[in-house]
Structure formats: C-alpha cells, structure tokens
PDB file of C-alpha atoms in Angstrom:
ATOM      1  CA  MET A   1      15.973 -12.156   3.542  1.00 56.00           C
ATOM      2  CA  THR A   2      19.054 -13.987   4.496  1.00 50.00           C
ATOM      3  CA  GLY A   3      22.840 -14.686   3.099  1.00 50.00           C
ATOM      4  CA  ALA A   4      23.011 -10.436   0.936  1.00 52.00           C
ATOM      5  CA  ARG A   5      26.216  -9.304   1.474  1.00 59.00           C
ATOM      6  CA  ASP A   6      27.670  -6.910   4.326  1.00 61.00           C
ATOM      7  CA  ASP A   7      28.730  -3.957   2.103  1.00 73.00           C
ATOM      8  CA  HIS A   8      24.957  -4.060   0.438  1.00 84.00           C
ATOM      9  CA  GLY A   9      23.336  -3.539   4.294  1.00 89.00           C
ATOM     10  CA  PRO A  10      23.142   0.474   3.634  1.00 91.00           C
ATOM     11  CA  PHE A  11      21.162   0.173   0.585  1.00 92.00           C
ATOM     12  CA  LEU A  12      18.811  -2.761   1.860  1.00 93.00           C
ATOM     13  CA  ALA A  13      18.139  -1.109   5.298  1.00 93.00           C
ATOM     14  CA  ALA A  14      17.290   2.251   2.165  1.00 93.00           C
ATOM     15  CA  VAL A  15      15.250   0.257  -0.191  1.00 93.00           C
ATOM     16  CA  LYS A  16      13.295  -1.736   3.319  1.00 92.00           C
ATOM     17  CA  PRO A  17      11.039   0.763   3.779  1.00 90.00           C
ATOM     18  CA  LEU A  18      10.017   1.833   0.484  1.00 89.00           C
ATOM     19  CA  VAL A  19       9.305  -2.192  -0.008  1.00 89.00           C
ATOM     20  CA  ASP A  20       7.464  -2.362   2.977  1.00 84.00           C
ATOM     21  CA  ALA A  21       5.355   0.461   2.684  1.00 78.00           C
ATOM     22  CA  MET A  22       4.535  -0.976  -0.537  1.00 77.00           C
ATOM     23  CA  GLY A  23       3.439  -4.000   1.480  1.00 79.00           C
ATOM     24  CA  GLY A  24       6.205  -5.904  -1.071  1.00 86.00           C
ATOM     25  CA  GLU A  25       9.170  -9.185   0.084  1.00 91.00           C
ATOM     26  CA  MET A  26      12.398  -9.219  -0.279  1.00 95.00           C
ATOM     27  CA  VAL A  27      14.281 -12.029  -1.887  1.00 94.00           C
ATOM     28  CA  ALA A  28      17.036 -12.483  -2.857  1.00 94.00           C
ATOM     29  CA  PRO A  29      17.850 -12.272  -6.157  1.00 94.00           C
ATOM     30  CA  ASP A  30      18.378 -16.018  -7.761  1.00 94.00           C
ATOM     31  CA  GLU A  31      15.007 -16.684  -5.771  1.00 94.00           C
ATOM     32  CA  ALA A  32      13.089 -14.428  -8.205  1.00 93.00           C
ATOM     33  CA  GLY A  33      10.471 -14.773 -10.763  1.00 91.00           C
ATOM     34  CA  THR A  34       9.240 -13.142 -13.245  1.00 91.00           C
ATOM     35  CA  ASP A  35       6.628 -10.736 -11.795  1.00 89.00           C
ATOM     36  CA  ASP A  36       9.747  -9.632  -9.071  1.00 92.00           C
ATOM     37  CA  VAL A  37      11.686  -6.447  -9.290  1.00 93.00           C
ATOM     38  CA  VAL A  38      15.549  -6.961  -9.234  1.00 95.00           C
ATOM     39  CA  LEU A  39      17.610  -4.289  -8.414  1.00 95.00           C
ATOM     40  CA  ALA A  40      21.506  -3.975  -8.449  1.00 93.00           C
ATOM     41  CA  TRP A  41      23.999  -1.625  -6.590  1.00 90.00           C
ATOM     42  CA  ARG A  42      26.559  -0.781  -7.966  1.00 89.00           C
ATOM     43  CA  GLY A  43      25.968  -3.627 -11.442  1.00 91.00           C
ATOM     44  CA  GLU A  44      25.319  -6.645  -8.789  1.00 93.00           C
ATOM     45  CA  ASP A  45      22.130  -7.681  -7.998  1.00 94.00           C
ATOM     46  CA  VAL A  46      21.215  -7.399  -4.279  1.00 94.00           C
ATOM     47  CA  VAL A  47      17.519  -7.800  -3.862  1.00 95.00           C
ATOM     48  CA  ALA A  48      14.709  -8.844  -5.746  1.00 95.00           C
ATOM     49  CA  VAL A  49      11.154  -7.167  -5.080  1.00 95.00           C
ATOM     50  CA  ARG A  50       8.015  -8.918  -4.344  1.00 92.00           C
ATOM     51  CA  LEU A  51       5.467  -6.808  -5.400  1.00 84.00           C
ATOM     52  CA  PRO A  52       1.837  -8.477  -3.866  1.00 77.00           C
ATOM     53  CA  GLN A  53      -0.852  -8.313  -5.502  1.00 74.00           C
ATOM     54  CA  LEU A  54      -3.228  -4.968  -6.092  1.00 67.00           C
ATOM     55  CA  ALA A  55      -5.781  -6.379  -3.466  1.00 65.00           C
ATOM     56  CA  ASP A  56      -3.027  -7.278  -1.416  1.00 74.00           C
ATOM     57  CA  SER A  57      -1.934  -3.232  -1.916  1.00 79.00           C
ATOM     58  CA  LEU A  58      -5.153  -1.969  -0.499  1.00 86.00           C
ATOM     59  CA  ASP A  59      -5.168  -3.275   2.380  1.00 86.00           C
ATOM     60  CA  HIS A  60      -1.714  -2.571   2.970  1.00 83.00           C
ATOM     61  CA  ILE A  61      -2.856   0.671   2.266  1.00 87.00           C
ATOM     62  CA  LEU A  62      -5.528   0.868   4.532  1.00 92.00           C
ATOM     63  CA  LEU A  63      -3.821  -0.685   7.705  1.00 90.00           C
ATOM     64  CA  ALA A  64      -0.919   2.630   6.764  1.00 88.00           C
ATOM     65  CA  LEU A  65      -3.466   4.929   7.054  1.00 93.00           C
ATOM     66  CA  GLU A  66      -5.234   3.464   9.978  1.00 94.00           C
ATOM     67  CA  ARG A  67      -1.520   3.456  11.410  1.00 91.00           C
ATOM     68  CA  LYS A  68      -0.204   7.403  10.094  1.00 92.00           C
ATOM     69  CA  ARG A  69      -3.997   8.539  11.974  1.00 94.00           C
ATOM     70  CA  GLY A  70      -3.369   6.803  15.429  1.00 95.00           C
ATOM     71  CA  VAL A  71      -7.594   5.669  15.397  1.00 95.00           C
ATOM     72  CA  PRO A  72      -9.558   3.015  13.402  1.00 96.00           C
ATOM     73  CA  LEU A  73     -10.810   3.891  10.424  1.00 97.00           C
ATOM     74  CA  SER A  74     -14.591   3.364  10.990  1.00 97.00           C
ATOM     75  CA  GLU A  75     -13.171   6.474  13.737  1.00 97.00           C
ATOM     76  CA  LEU A  76     -12.748   8.931  11.864  1.00 97.00           C
ATOM     77  CA  ASP A  77     -15.509  11.862  11.556  1.00 96.00           C
ATOM     78  CA  ARG A  78     -16.606  12.127   8.366  1.00 96.00           C
ATOM     79  CA  LYS A  79     -14.543  14.765   6.929  1.00 95.00           C
ATOM     80  CA  ALA A  80     -11.134  12.472   8.194  1.00 96.00           C
ATOM     81  CA  LYS A  81     -12.728   9.834   6.447  1.00 96.00           C
ATOM     82  CA  GLN A  82     -13.949  11.490   3.464  1.00 96.00           C
ATOM     83  CA  GLU A  83     -10.308  12.614   2.825  1.00 95.00           C
ATOM     84  CA  VAL A  84      -9.017   9.509   3.209  1.00 96.00           C
ATOM     85  CA  VAL A  85     -11.132   8.442   0.699  1.00 96.00           C
ATOM     86  CA  ARG A  86      -9.697  10.995  -1.483  1.00 94.00           C
ATOM     87  CA  ILE A  87      -6.226  10.149  -1.150  1.00 93.00           C
ATOM     88  CA  LEU A  88      -6.996   6.394  -2.342  1.00 93.00           C
ATOM     89  CA  GLU A  89      -8.631   7.666  -5.148  1.00 93.00           C
ATOM     90  CA  ALA A  90      -5.460   8.939  -6.082  1.00 90.00           C
ATOM     91  CA  ARG A  91      -3.255   6.063  -5.291  1.00 85.00           C
ATOM     92  CA  GLY A  92      -6.259   3.969  -7.638  1.00 85.00           C
ATOM     93  CA  ALA A  93      -8.098   1.977  -4.405  1.00 87.00           C
ATOM     94  CA  PHE A  94     -11.172   1.750  -6.633  1.00 90.00           C
ATOM     95  CA  ALA A  95      -9.613   0.120  -9.084  1.00 85.00           C
ATOM     96  CA  VAL A  96      -8.965  -2.846  -6.953  1.00 82.00           C
ATOM     97  CA  ARG A  97     -12.068  -5.655  -7.472  1.00 85.00           C
ATOM     98  CA  HIS A  98     -13.568  -4.475  -4.793  1.00 90.00           C
ATOM     99  CA  GLY A  99     -11.854  -1.669  -3.477  1.00 91.00           C
ATOM    100  CA  VAL A 100     -15.164   0.509  -2.791  1.00 95.00           C
ATOM    101  CA  GLU A 101     -16.455  -2.590  -1.059  1.00 95.00           C
ATOM    102  CA  THR A 102     -12.827  -2.616   1.140  1.00 94.00           C
ATOM    103  CA  VAL A 103     -12.963   0.822   1.870  1.00 96.00           C
ATOM    104  CA  ALA A 104     -16.655   0.737   3.014  1.00 97.00           C
ATOM    105  CA  GLY A 105     -16.076  -2.034   5.439  1.00 96.00           C
ATOM    106  CA  ALA A 106     -12.738  -0.156   6.791  1.00 96.00           C
ATOM    107  CA  LEU A 107     -14.392   2.763   6.727  1.00 97.00           C
ATOM    108  CA  GLY A 108     -17.833   1.224   8.714  1.00 97.00           C
ATOM    109  CA  VAL A 109     -19.755   2.788   6.387  1.00 97.00           C
ATOM    110  CA  SER A 110     -21.777   1.783   3.274  1.00 97.00           C
ATOM    111  CA  ARG A 111     -20.598   2.031  -0.290  1.00 96.00           C
ATOM    112  CA  PHE A 112     -23.306   4.712  -1.098  1.00 97.00           C
ATOM    113  CA  THR A 113     -21.614   6.613   1.497  1.00 97.00           C
ATOM    114  CA  VAL A 114     -18.292   6.420  -0.384  1.00 97.00           C
ATOM    115  CA  TYR A 115     -19.439   7.196  -3.497  1.00 95.00           C
ATOM    116  CA  ASN A 116     -21.050  10.085  -2.205  1.00 96.00           C
ATOM    117  CA  TYR A 117     -18.101  11.229  -0.557  1.00 95.00           C
ATOM    118  CA  LEU A 118     -16.597  10.048  -4.456  1.00 92.00           C
ATOM    119  CA  ASN A 119     -19.138  12.451  -5.913  1.00 90.00           C
ATOM    120  CA  ARG A 120     -17.806  15.071  -3.771  1.00 81.00           C
ATOM    121  CA  SER A 121     -14.578  15.010  -3.970  1.00 59.00           C
ATOM    122  CA  THR A 122     -15.189  15.721  -8.207  1.00 53.00           C
TER     123      THR A 122
END
C-alpha cells in the first residue's frame, strides 16, 4: 500500500502478516469498498483490508499448509492427510462450495476418501 504515513509503519507491519495469512489485500482507507474492513490507529483510519472470497481463502489456506509442511500435500502419508482434513474442517473449509473437491485435489485423493477422513474425525 502506497501513501501510508511513516508513523503508521509499525501498525501496518503488525497487521500485514494477518492480512497475508487470510489472503486479503491492504488498500488505502479512501479506496475501501462496502465489504472492506477499515482499521483505525490512534483515532485515524489507516488501512482498509479487502477480504478474499471464501473459495480464494480455501486455496490460500491449502498453500499455507503446504508451505508449513514443506512438501506438496499430495505427498503426505495417510495420517498426515487426515490431520490436514481435521484442520481444514475446523477452519470451515467444507462449508465452501466445492470444498471437498478442492481439498481432494490438493491431497491427491478422491472425494470419497476425504469424506472417510471427515467421518473418522467425529
């Protein structure tokens, strides 16, 4: 985001990892749309956060899990894939349209397998 005041730098630096983790985008407050969240610091609007669509968030979460594990999710063993499915379920991944299909593709398994993993975690 350009044009931010220098004294807002620490606030923006603190917020950026969270925005990045969500797959969001930081924009100037005067560019905020109706669905953006404007963040204030010391009584002044500093940045607007543009949140991603749910489907984009799922892709972002999958990439973050892959980076964290250091290997493609499809290369994980069965137990690790089950753990990933539990994490994704807790984060609401399967409430997203085509969530099961998206996760199955990332894990390199069938939809049926993902449903089995979900049933085992309950």
